[in-house]
Amino acid sequence: MFQAEQYKGSKEEQYQLLIKQLDALLDGEPDEISNLSNASALLNQFLEDVNWVGFYIWKQDELVLGPFQGLPACVRIPSGRGVCGTAVAEGKTQRIEDVNAFPGHIACDAASQSEIVVPLFKNSKVYGVLDIDSPSVGRFDEVDESSLIEFAKTLEKHL
């Protein structure tokens, strides 16, 4: 049974506990959709000031909506389009301070003001992306970025 944890310590220490929780939560479960679902729920419970947490999965040359927490979202995103498509095309994390200043931003939720997207890999190929939106400009910092990359690498072991 899962219990919500009281996160204490520095932001880095809190993320380390979150990553340990993720690894333990997914240990031994082979179903990818279940693991993505639990990962999005865990992040949504942990992160403050976010309005969407979820995954897009790379299928047949486009990103397709996967498990998430938040309002209904765009279903398909081509490579190179929006923040998620850019993360796939470039194969690297995109941390966007102000989505309204990002050329080609796809506005699924008008409340979103900042976004971070971390690509996921399986067998050295793009698997999809972790996408997190916030209603606040500049919500995500360097600690969020490095910690969410580590979170993604831990998740990749369970895909």
GROMACS .gro file of N, CA and C in nm:
model
  477
    1MET      N    1   0.085  -0.117   0.000
    1MET     CA    2   0.000   0.000   0.000
    1MET      C    3   0.089   0.124   0.000
    2PHE      N    4   0.049   0.224  -0.077
    2PHE     CA    5   0.126   0.348  -0.087
    2PHE      C    6   0.072   0.450   0.012
    3GLN      N    7   0.163   0.520   0.078
    3GLN     CA    8   0.124   0.629   0.166
    3GLN      C    9   0.195   0.755   0.119
    4ALA      N   10   0.124   0.867   0.123
    4ALA     CA   11   0.186   0.996   0.091
    4ALA      C   12   0.295   1.023   0.193
    5GLU      N   13   0.408   1.069   0.145
    5GLU     CA   14   0.524   1.094   0.230
    5GLU      C   15   0.536   1.242   0.260
    6GLN      N   16   0.580   1.273   0.382
    6GLN     CA   17   0.613   1.411   0.415
    6GLN      C   18   0.755   1.435   0.366
    7TYR      N   19   0.769   1.523   0.270
    7TYR     CA   20   0.901   1.550   0.215
    7TYR      C   21   0.968   1.657   0.299
    8LYS      N   22   1.090   1.627   0.346
    8LYS     CA   23   1.165   1.718   0.432
    8LYS      C   24   1.303   1.738   0.373
    9GLY      N   25   1.368   1.843   0.419
    9GLY     CA   26   1.504   1.869   0.375
    9GLY      C   27   1.507   1.962   0.255
   10SER      N   28   1.622   1.969   0.192
   10SER     CA   29   1.640   2.056   0.075
   10SER      C   30   1.559   2.003  -0.042
   11LYS      N   31   1.545   2.084  -0.141
   11LYS     CA   32   1.473   2.043  -0.262
   11LYS      C   33   1.539   1.920  -0.324
   12GLU      N   34   1.673   1.919  -0.326
   12GLU     CA   35   1.746   1.805  -0.381
   12GLU      C   36   1.718   1.679  -0.301
   13GLU      N   37   1.715   1.690  -0.167
   13GLU     CA   38   1.687   1.574  -0.082
   13GLU      C   39   1.544   1.525  -0.101
   14GLN      N   40   1.451   1.616  -0.120
   14GLN     CA   41   1.313   1.576  -0.145
   14GLN      C   42   1.301   1.499  -0.276
   15TYR      N   43   1.369   1.548  -0.379
   15TYR     CA   44   1.367   1.477  -0.507
   15TYR      C   45   1.431   1.339  -0.494
   16GLN      N   46   1.538   1.327  -0.416
   16GLN     CA   47   1.602   1.197  -0.399
   16GLN      C   48   1.506   1.097  -0.334
   17LEU      N   49   1.429   1.142  -0.236
   17LEU     CA   50   1.328   1.056  -0.175
   17LEU      C   51   1.222   1.017  -0.278
   18LEU      N   52   1.178   1.113  -0.357
   18LEU     CA   53   1.079   1.086  -0.463
   18LEU      C   54   1.130   0.979  -0.558
   19ILE      N   55   1.254   0.990  -0.600
   19ILE     CA   56   1.312   0.894  -0.696
   19ILE      C   57   1.322   0.755  -0.633
   20LYS      N   58   1.355   0.748  -0.507
   20LYS     CA   59   1.357   0.618  -0.436
   20LYS      C   60   1.216   0.560  -0.429
   21GLN      N   61   1.117   0.646  -0.404
   21GLN     CA   62   0.978   0.600  -0.400
   21GLN      C   63   0.937   0.544  -0.537
   22LEU      N   64   0.974   0.615  -0.642
   22LEU     CA   65   0.939   0.570  -0.777
   22LEU      C   66   0.998   0.431  -0.803
   23ASP      N   67   1.125   0.415  -0.774
   23ASP     CA   68   1.192   0.288  -0.799
   23ASP      C   69   1.124   0.175  -0.722
   24ALA      N   70   1.091   0.199  -0.595
   24ALA     CA   71   1.024   0.098  -0.514
   24ALA      C   72   0.882   0.070  -0.563
   25LEU      N   73   0.812   0.174  -0.601
   25LEU     CA   74   0.673   0.161  -0.648
   25LEU      C   75   0.664   0.077  -0.775
   26LEU      N   76   0.762   0.092  -0.864
   26LEU     CA   77   0.757   0.024  -0.994
   26LEU      C   78   0.830  -0.110  -0.994
   27ASP      N   79   0.904  -0.139  -0.889
   27ASP     CA   80   0.983  -0.261  -0.882
   27ASP      C   81   0.899  -0.385  -0.907
   28GLY      N   82   0.938  -0.463  -1.006
   28GLY     CA   83   0.872  -0.589  -1.036
   28GLY      C   84   0.748  -0.579  -1.122
   29GLU      N   85   0.705  -0.458  -1.157
   29GLU     CA   86   0.585  -0.443  -1.242
   29GLU      C   87   0.629  -0.426  -1.387
   30PRO      N   88   0.593  -0.520  -1.474
   30PRO     CA   89   0.636  -0.511  -1.614
   30PRO      C   90   0.545  -0.427  -1.705
   31ASP      N   91   0.426  -0.393  -1.659
   31ASP     CA   92   0.333  -0.322  -1.747
   31ASP      C   93   0.370  -0.174  -1.758
   32GLU      N   94   0.402  -0.131  -1.878
   32GLU     CA   95   0.447   0.006  -1.900
   32GLU      C   96   0.341   0.110  -1.870
   33ILE      N   97   0.217   0.085  -1.910
   33ILE     CA   98   0.110   0.182  -1.887
   33ILE      C   99   0.084   0.198  -1.738
   34SER      N  100   0.086   0.089  -1.664
   34SER     CA  101   0.070   0.097  -1.518
   34SER      C  102   0.183   0.178  -1.457
   35ASN      N  103   0.305   0.155  -1.503
   35ASN     CA  104   0.420   0.227  -1.448
   35ASN      C  105   0.416   0.376  -1.482
   36LEU      N  106   0.376   0.410  -1.603
   36LEU     CA  107   0.362   0.551  -1.640
   36LEU      C  108   0.249   0.616  -1.559
   37SER      N  109   0.142   0.544  -1.539
   37SER     CA  110   0.030   0.596  -1.461
   37SER      C  111   0.072   0.626  -1.318
   38ASN      N  112   0.140   0.532  -1.255
   38ASN     CA  113   0.185   0.554  -1.118
   38ASN      C  114   0.291   0.664  -1.110
   39ALA      N  115   0.377   0.673  -1.210
   39ALA     CA  116   0.479   0.779  -1.211
   39ALA      C  117   0.413   0.916  -1.221
   40SER      N  118   0.310   0.930  -1.306
   40SER     CA  119   0.243   1.060  -1.318
   40SER      C  120   0.168   1.094  -1.189
   41ALA      N  121   0.105   0.996  -1.126
   41ALA     CA  122   0.035   1.021  -1.000
   41ALA      C  123   0.133   1.060  -0.889
   42LEU      N  124   0.247   0.991  -0.884
   42LEU     CA  125   0.348   1.022  -0.783
   42LEU      C  126   0.401   1.164  -0.800
   43LEU      N  127   0.433   1.202  -0.923
   43LEU     CA  128   0.481   1.338  -0.949
   43LEU      C  129   0.375   1.442  -0.916
   44ASN      N  130   0.252   1.414  -0.953
   44ASN     CA  131   0.143   1.509  -0.928
   44ASN      C  132   0.124   1.531  -0.777
   45GLN      N  133   0.142   1.426  -0.700
   45GLN     CA  134   0.129   1.435  -0.554
   45GLN      C  135   0.247   1.512  -0.495
   46PHE      N  136   0.366   1.496  -0.554
   46PHE     CA  137   0.488   1.557  -0.501
   46PHE      C  138   0.504   1.705  -0.539
   47LEU      N  139   0.480   1.737  -0.665
   47LEU     CA  140   0.509   1.872  -0.715
   47LEU      C  141   0.402   1.972  -0.674
   48GLU      N  142   0.447   2.091  -0.640
   48GLU     CA  143   0.355   2.201  -0.610
   48GLU      C  144   0.350   2.294  -0.731
   49ASP      N  145   0.240   2.365  -0.743
   49ASP     CA  146   0.225   2.466  -0.847
   49ASP      C  147   0.237   2.409  -0.988
   50VAL      N  148   0.173   2.295  -1.011
   50VAL     CA  149   0.165   2.237  -1.145
   50VAL      C  150   0.019   2.210  -1.179
   51ASN      N  151  -0.013   2.216  -1.307
   51ASN     CA  152  -0.151   2.189  -1.349
   51ASN      C  153  -0.163   2.073  -1.447
   52TRP      N  154  -0.050   2.013  -1.485
   52TRP     CA  155  -0.054   1.897  -1.574
   52TRP      C  156   0.076   1.820  -1.560
   53VAL      N  157   0.065   1.689  -1.540
   53VAL     CA  158   0.181   1.601  -1.530
   53VAL      C  159   0.147   1.474  -1.607
   54GLY      N  160   0.228   1.442  -1.706
   54GLY     CA  161   0.198   1.320  -1.779
   54GLY      C  162   0.299   1.284  -1.884
   55PHE      N  163   0.258   1.190  -1.966
   55PHE     CA  164   0.348   1.131  -2.066
   55PHE      C  165   0.285   1.131  -2.204
   56TYR      N  166   0.370   1.149  -2.300
   56TYR     CA  167   0.338   1.124  -2.440
   56TYR      C  168   0.430   1.012  -2.485
   57ILE      N  169   0.376   0.917  -2.560
   57ILE     CA  170   0.452   0.801  -2.605
   57ILE      C  171   0.473   0.811  -2.756
   58TRP      N  172   0.597   0.783  -2.799
   58TRP     CA  173   0.633   0.790  -2.941
   58TRP      C  174   0.576   0.669  -3.012
   59LYS      N  175   0.485   0.694  -3.108
   59LYS     CA  176   0.422   0.587  -3.186
   59LYS      C  177   0.410   0.632  -3.330
   60GLN      N  178   0.464   0.553  -3.420
   60GLN     CA  179   0.449   0.577  -3.564
   60GLN      C  180   0.478   0.722  -3.602
   61ASP      N  181   0.594   0.771  -3.563
   61ASP     CA  182   0.643   0.904  -3.602
   61ASP      C  183   0.569   1.022  -3.541
   62GLU      N  184   0.504   1.002  -3.426
   62GLU     CA  185   0.443   1.113  -3.354
   62GLU      C  186   0.425   1.076  -3.208
   63LEU      N  187   0.410   1.179  -3.125
   63LEU     CA  188   0.382   1.158  -2.984
   63LEU      C  189   0.232   1.140  -2.966
   64VAL      N  190   0.194   1.041  -2.888
   64VAL     CA  191   0.053   1.012  -2.861
   64VAL      C  192   0.032   1.019  -2.710
   65LEU      N  193  -0.074   1.083  -2.669
   65LEU     CA  194  -0.106   1.102  -2.528
   65LEU      C  195  -0.106   0.970  -2.453
   66GLY      N  196  -0.038   0.970  -2.339
   66GLY     CA  197  -0.033   0.855  -2.250
   66GLY      C  198  -0.093   0.892  -2.115
   67PRO      N  199  -0.060   0.817  -2.012
   67PRO     CA  200  -0.113   0.843  -1.878
   67PRO      C  201  -0.077   0.983  -1.829
   68PHE      N  202  -0.172   1.048  -1.761
   68PHE     CA  203  -0.148   1.183  -1.712
   68PHE      C  204  -0.241   1.217  -1.597
   69GLN      N  205  -0.210   1.329  -1.532
   69GLN     CA  206  -0.293   1.390  -1.427
   69GLN      C  207  -0.317   1.533  -1.471
   70GLY      N  208  -0.442   1.574  -1.481
   70GLY     CA  209  -0.474   1.710  -1.522
   70GLY      C  210  -0.593   1.714  -1.615
   71LEU      N  211  -0.613   1.830  -1.676
   71LEU     CA  212  -0.724   1.848  -1.771
   71LEU      C  213  -0.698   1.768  -1.898
   72PRO      N  214  -0.804   1.739  -1.975
   72PRO     CA  215  -0.785   1.672  -2.104
   72PRO      C  216  -0.679   1.746  -2.187
   73ALA      N  217  -0.606   1.670  -2.267
   73ALA     CA  218  -0.490   1.726  -2.337
   73ALA      C  219  -0.493   1.693  -2.486
   74CYS      N  220  -0.402   1.757  -2.557
   74CYS     CA  221  -0.382   1.729  -2.700
   74CYS      C  222  -0.346   1.581  -2.712
   75VAL      N  223  -0.397   1.515  -2.815
   75VAL     CA  224  -0.377   1.372  -2.828
   75VAL      C  225  -0.252   1.339  -2.909
   76ARG      N  226  -0.224   1.411  -3.017
   76ARG     CA  227  -0.110   1.380  -3.103
   76ARG      C  228  -0.024   1.505  -3.126
   77ILE      N  229   0.108   1.485  -3.119
   77ILE     CA  230   0.202   1.594  -3.140
   77ILE      C  231   0.313   1.544  -3.233
   78PRO      N  232   0.333   1.609  -3.347
   78PRO     CA  233   0.441   1.566  -3.436
   78PRO      C  234   0.579   1.610  -3.383
   79SER      N  235   0.681   1.538  -3.424
   79SER     CA  236   0.818   1.574  -3.390
   79SER      C  237   0.847   1.717  -3.436
   80GLY      N  238   0.912   1.794  -3.349
   80GLY     CA  239   0.949   1.930  -3.383
   80GLY      C  240   0.843   2.034  -3.355
   81ARG      N  241   0.723   1.993  -3.315
   81ARG     CA  242   0.615   2.088  -3.291
   81ARG      C  243   0.592   2.104  -3.141
   82GLY      N  244   0.584   2.227  -3.097
   82GLY     CA  245   0.562   2.256  -2.956
   82GLY      C  246   0.683   2.215  -2.871
   83VAL      N  247   0.668   2.227  -2.742
   83VAL     CA  248   0.777   2.195  -2.650
   83VAL      C  249   0.804   2.044  -2.651
   84CYS      N  250   0.698   1.963  -2.649
   84CYS     CA  251   0.716   1.817  -2.648
   84CYS      C  252   0.782   1.768  -2.777
   85GLY      N  253   0.733   1.815  -2.890
   85GLY     CA  254   0.790   1.775  -3.018
   85GLY      C  255   0.934   1.821  -3.035
   86THR      N  256   0.966   1.937  -2.978
   86THR     CA  257   1.105   1.987  -2.982
   86THR      C  258   1.196   1.899  -2.898
   87ALA      N  259   1.148   1.855  -2.781
   87ALA     CA  260   1.227   1.767  -2.695
   87ALA      C  261   1.260   1.637  -2.768
   88VAL      N  262   1.164   1.584  -2.844
   88VAL     CA  263   1.187   1.462  -2.921
   88VAL      C  264   1.285   1.488  -3.036
   89ALA      N  265   1.262   1.595  -3.110
   89ALA     CA  266   1.346   1.626  -3.226
   89ALA      C  267   1.491   1.650  -3.186
   90GLU      N  268   1.511   1.716  -3.071
   90GLU     CA  269   1.647   1.748  -3.026
   90GLU      C  270   1.704   1.642  -2.932
   91GLY      N  271   1.617   1.555  -2.879
   91GLY     CA  272   1.663   1.451  -2.787
   91GLY      C  273   1.716   1.506  -2.656
   92LYS      N  274   1.664   1.624  -2.616
   92LYS     CA  275   1.711   1.681  -2.490
   92LYS      C  276   1.598   1.755  -2.418
   93THR      N  277   1.616   1.771  -2.288
   93THR     CA  278   1.517   1.836  -2.203
   93THR      C  279   1.495   1.980  -2.245
   94GLN      N  280   1.369   2.021  -2.241
   94GLN     CA  281   1.329   2.159  -2.269
   94GLN      C  282   1.269   2.218  -2.142
   95ARG      N  283   1.333   2.322  -2.089
   95ARG     CA  284   1.280   2.392  -1.971
   95ARG      C  285   1.243   2.532  -2.017
   96ILE      N  286   1.112   2.559  -2.023
   96ILE     CA  287   1.061   2.682  -2.082
   96ILE      C  288   1.004   2.771  -1.971
   97GLU      N  289   1.067   2.886  -1.952
   97GLU     CA  290   1.025   2.981  -1.849
   97GLU      C  291   0.886   3.038  -1.877
   98ASP      N  292   0.861   3.073  -2.004
   98ASP     CA  293   0.735   3.136  -2.045
   98ASP      C  294   0.691   3.074  -2.177
   99VAL      N  295   0.590   2.987  -2.170
   99VAL     CA  296   0.547   2.917  -2.291
   99VAL      C  297   0.491   3.011  -2.397
  100ASN      N  298   0.443   3.127  -2.354
  100ASN     CA  299   0.389   3.222  -2.452
  100ASN      C  300   0.498   3.282  -2.540
  101ALA      N  301   0.622   3.273  -2.496
  101ALA     CA  302   0.735   3.324  -2.574
  101ALA      C  303   0.801   3.213  -2.657
  102PHE      N  304   0.751   3.089  -2.645
  102PHE     CA  305   0.809   2.976  -2.718
  102PHE      C  306   0.742   2.966  -2.855
  103PRO      N  307   0.819   2.979  -2.963
  103PRO     CA  308   0.760   2.971  -3.097
  103PRO      C  309   0.694   2.835  -3.121
  104GLY      N  310   0.570   2.836  -3.164
  104GLY     CA  311   0.498   2.714  -3.195
  104GLY      C  312   0.443   2.640  -3.075
  105HIS      N  313   0.439   2.706  -2.959
  105HIS     CA  314   0.384   2.640  -2.839
  105HIS      C  315   0.242   2.592  -2.867
  106ILE      N  316   0.212   2.471  -2.822
  106ILE     CA  317   0.078   2.414  -2.836
  106ILE      C  318   0.006   2.434  -2.702
  107ALA      N  319  -0.097   2.515  -2.701
  107ALA     CA  320  -0.169   2.546  -2.577
  107ALA      C  321  -0.285   2.450  -2.558
  108CYS      N  322  -0.260   2.342  -2.484
  108CYS     CA  323  -0.368   2.249  -2.450
  108CYS      C  324  -0.450   2.303  -2.333
  109ASP      N  325  -0.382   2.367  -2.238
  109ASP     CA  326  -0.448   2.427  -2.122
  109ASP      C  327  -0.405   2.573  -2.118
  110ALA      N  328  -0.500   2.663  -2.134
  110ALA     CA  329  -0.470   2.806  -2.138
  110ALA      C  330  -0.405   2.856  -2.009
  111ALA      N  331  -0.421   2.784  -1.899
  111ALA     CA  332  -0.362   2.827  -1.772
  111ALA      C  333  -0.211   2.802  -1.766
  112SER      N  334  -0.158   2.716  -1.852
  112SER     CA  335  -0.016   2.683  -1.847
  112SER      C  336   0.069   2.803  -1.888
  113GLN      N  337   0.169   2.832  -1.805
  113GLN     CA  338   0.259   2.945  -1.830
  113GLN      C  339   0.405   2.903  -1.843
  114SER      N  340   0.443   2.791  -1.782
  114SER     CA  341   0.579   2.739  -1.797
  114SER      C  342   0.569   2.588  -1.811
  115GLU      N  343   0.678   2.528  -1.863
  115GLU     CA  344   0.672   2.386  -1.896
  115GLU      C  345   0.812   2.328  -1.892
  116ILE      N  346   0.819   2.202  -1.853
  116ILE     CA  347   0.943   2.126  -1.866
  116ILE      C  348   0.909   1.992  -1.929
  117VAL      N  349   0.989   1.952  -2.026
  117VAL     CA  350   0.968   1.827  -2.099
  117VAL      C  351   1.099   1.751  -2.101
  118VAL      N  352   1.095   1.626  -2.052
  118VAL     CA  353   1.213   1.541  -2.046
  118VAL      C  354   1.192   1.421  -2.138
  119PRO      N  355   1.280   1.402  -2.237
  119PRO     CA  356   1.264   1.285  -2.324
  119PRO      C  357   1.294   1.156  -2.248
  120LEU      N  358   1.224   1.051  -2.285
  120LEU     CA  359   1.244   0.917  -2.229
  120LEU      C  360   1.299   0.827  -2.339
  121PHE      N  361   1.390   0.738  -2.301
  121PHE     CA  362   1.452   0.649  -2.398
  121PHE      C  363   1.438   0.504  -2.353
  122LYS      N  364   1.427   0.415  -2.451
  122LYS     CA  365   1.424   0.271  -2.426
  122LYS      C  366   1.508   0.207  -2.535
  123ASN      N  367   1.606   0.128  -2.496
  123ASN     CA  368   1.698   0.066  -2.592
  123ASN      C  369   1.762   0.170  -2.684
  124SER      N  370   1.801   0.282  -2.625
  124SER     CA  371   1.869   0.392  -2.695
  124SER      C  372   1.782   0.461  -2.801
  125LYS      N  373   1.653   0.436  -2.801
  125LYS     CA  374   1.561   0.503  -2.893
  125LYS      C  375   1.459   0.584  -2.814
  126VAL      N  376   1.407   0.689  -2.876
  126VAL     CA  377   1.305   0.771  -2.809
  126VAL      C  378   1.184   0.685  -2.778
  127TYR      N  379   1.143   0.687  -2.653
  127TYR     CA  380   1.023   0.616  -2.609
  127TYR      C  381   0.905   0.712  -2.597
  128GLY      N  382   0.934   0.835  -2.555
  128GLY     CA  383   0.830   0.935  -2.533
  128GLY      C  384   0.886   1.051  -2.454
  129VAL      N  385   0.797   1.123  -2.386
  129VAL     CA  386   0.840   1.237  -2.304
  129VAL      C  387   0.758   1.243  -2.176
  130LEU      N  388   0.823   1.296  -2.073
  130LEU     CA  389   0.757   1.338  -1.950
  130LEU      C  390   0.730   1.487  -1.968
  131ASP      N  391   0.606   1.529  -1.953
  131ASP     CA  392   0.565   1.668  -1.975
  131ASP      C  393   0.500   1.720  -1.847
  132ILE      N  394   0.548   1.835  -1.798
  132ILE     CA  395   0.491   1.896  -1.678
  132ILE      C  396   0.467   2.043  -1.706
  133ASP      N  397   0.346   2.089  -1.677
  133ASP     CA  398   0.308   2.229  -1.698
  133ASP      C  399   0.277   2.295  -1.563
  134SER      N  400   0.299   2.426  -1.558
  134SER     CA  401   0.267   2.504  -1.439
  134SER      C  402   0.191   2.630  -1.479
  135PRO      N  403   0.100   2.677  -1.393
  135PRO     CA  404   0.031   2.802  -1.419
  135PRO      C  405   0.116   2.925  -1.385
  136SER      N  406   0.240   2.904  -1.341
  136SER     CA  407   0.328   3.015  -1.304
  136SER      C  408   0.446   3.026  -1.401
  137VAL      N  409   0.475   3.147  -1.444
  137VAL     CA  410   0.593   3.171  -1.527
  137VAL      C  411   0.717   3.142  -1.443
  138GLY      N  412   0.815   3.074  -1.502
  138GLY     CA  413   0.941   3.047  -1.435
  138GLY      C  414   0.934   2.947  -1.322
  139ARG      N  415   0.838   2.858  -1.324
  139ARG     CA  416   0.818   2.761  -1.214
  139ARG      C  417   0.935   2.664  -1.198
  140PHE      N  418   0.997   2.624  -1.308
  140PHE     CA  419   1.098   2.519  -1.304
  140PHE      C  420   1.239   2.577  -1.305
  141ASP      N  421   1.324   2.526  -1.215
  141ASP     CA  422   1.462   2.574  -1.208
  141ASP      C  423   1.559   2.461  -1.243
  142GLU      N  424   1.688   2.488  -1.223
  142GLU     CA  425   1.792   2.390  -1.256
  142GLU      C  426   1.780   2.263  -1.172
  143VAL      N  427   1.740   2.278  -1.045
  143VAL     CA  428   1.724   2.162  -0.958
  143VAL      C  429   1.609   2.075  -1.009
  144ASP      N  430   1.498   2.137  -1.048
  144ASP     CA  431   1.387   2.060  -1.106
  144ASP      C  432   1.436   1.986  -1.230
  145GLU      N  433   1.507   2.057  -1.317
  145GLU     CA  434   1.553   1.996  -1.442
  145GLU      C  435   1.643   1.875  -1.416
  146SER      N  436   1.748   1.892  -1.337
  146SER     CA  437   1.841   1.780  -1.315
  146SER      C  438   1.772   1.665  -1.240
  147SER      N  439   1.684   1.698  -1.147
  147SER     CA  440   1.615   1.594  -1.070
  147SER      C  441   1.512   1.520  -1.155
  148LEU      N  442   1.442   1.592  -1.241
  148LEU     CA  443   1.343   1.526  -1.328
  148LEU      C  444   1.412   1.440  -1.434
  149ILE      N  445   1.531   1.479  -1.476
  149ILE     CA  446   1.609   1.394  -1.567
  149ILE      C  447   1.646   1.264  -1.495
  150GLU      N  448   1.686   1.275  -1.370
  150GLU     CA  449   1.718   1.155  -1.290
  150GLU      C  450   1.592   1.070  -1.267
  151PHE      N  451   1.479   1.135  -1.241
  151PHE     CA  452   1.351   1.066  -1.227
  151PHE      C  453   1.321   0.987  -1.355
  152ALA      N  454   1.340   1.051  -1.471
  152ALA     CA  455   1.315   0.986  -1.600
  152ALA      C  456   1.406   0.866  -1.621
  153LYS      N  457   1.532   0.878  -1.583
  153LYS     CA  458   1.626   0.766  -1.599
  153LYS      C  459   1.586   0.649  -1.510
  154THR      N  460   1.536   0.678  -1.392
  154THR     CA  461   1.488   0.572  -1.304
  154THR      C  462   1.364   0.506  -1.365
  155LEU      N  463   1.275   0.585  -1.418
  155LEU     CA  464   1.155   0.533  -1.484
  155LEU      C  465   1.191   0.445  -1.603
  156GLU      N  466   1.290   0.488  -1.680
  156GLU     CA  467   1.330   0.412  -1.799
  156GLU      C  468   1.369   0.269  -1.766
  157LYS      N  469   1.421   0.245  -1.646
  157LYS     CA  470   1.457   0.108  -1.605
  157LYS      C  471   1.334   0.018  -1.593
  158HIS      N  472   1.216   0.080  -1.585
  158HIS     CA  473   1.091   0.004  -1.564
  158HIS      C  474   1.001   0.006  -1.686
  159LEU      N  475   1.057   0.044  -1.800
  159LEU     CA  476   0.977   0.046  -1.924
  159LEU      C  477   1.014  -0.072  -2.013
   0.00000   0.00000   0.00000
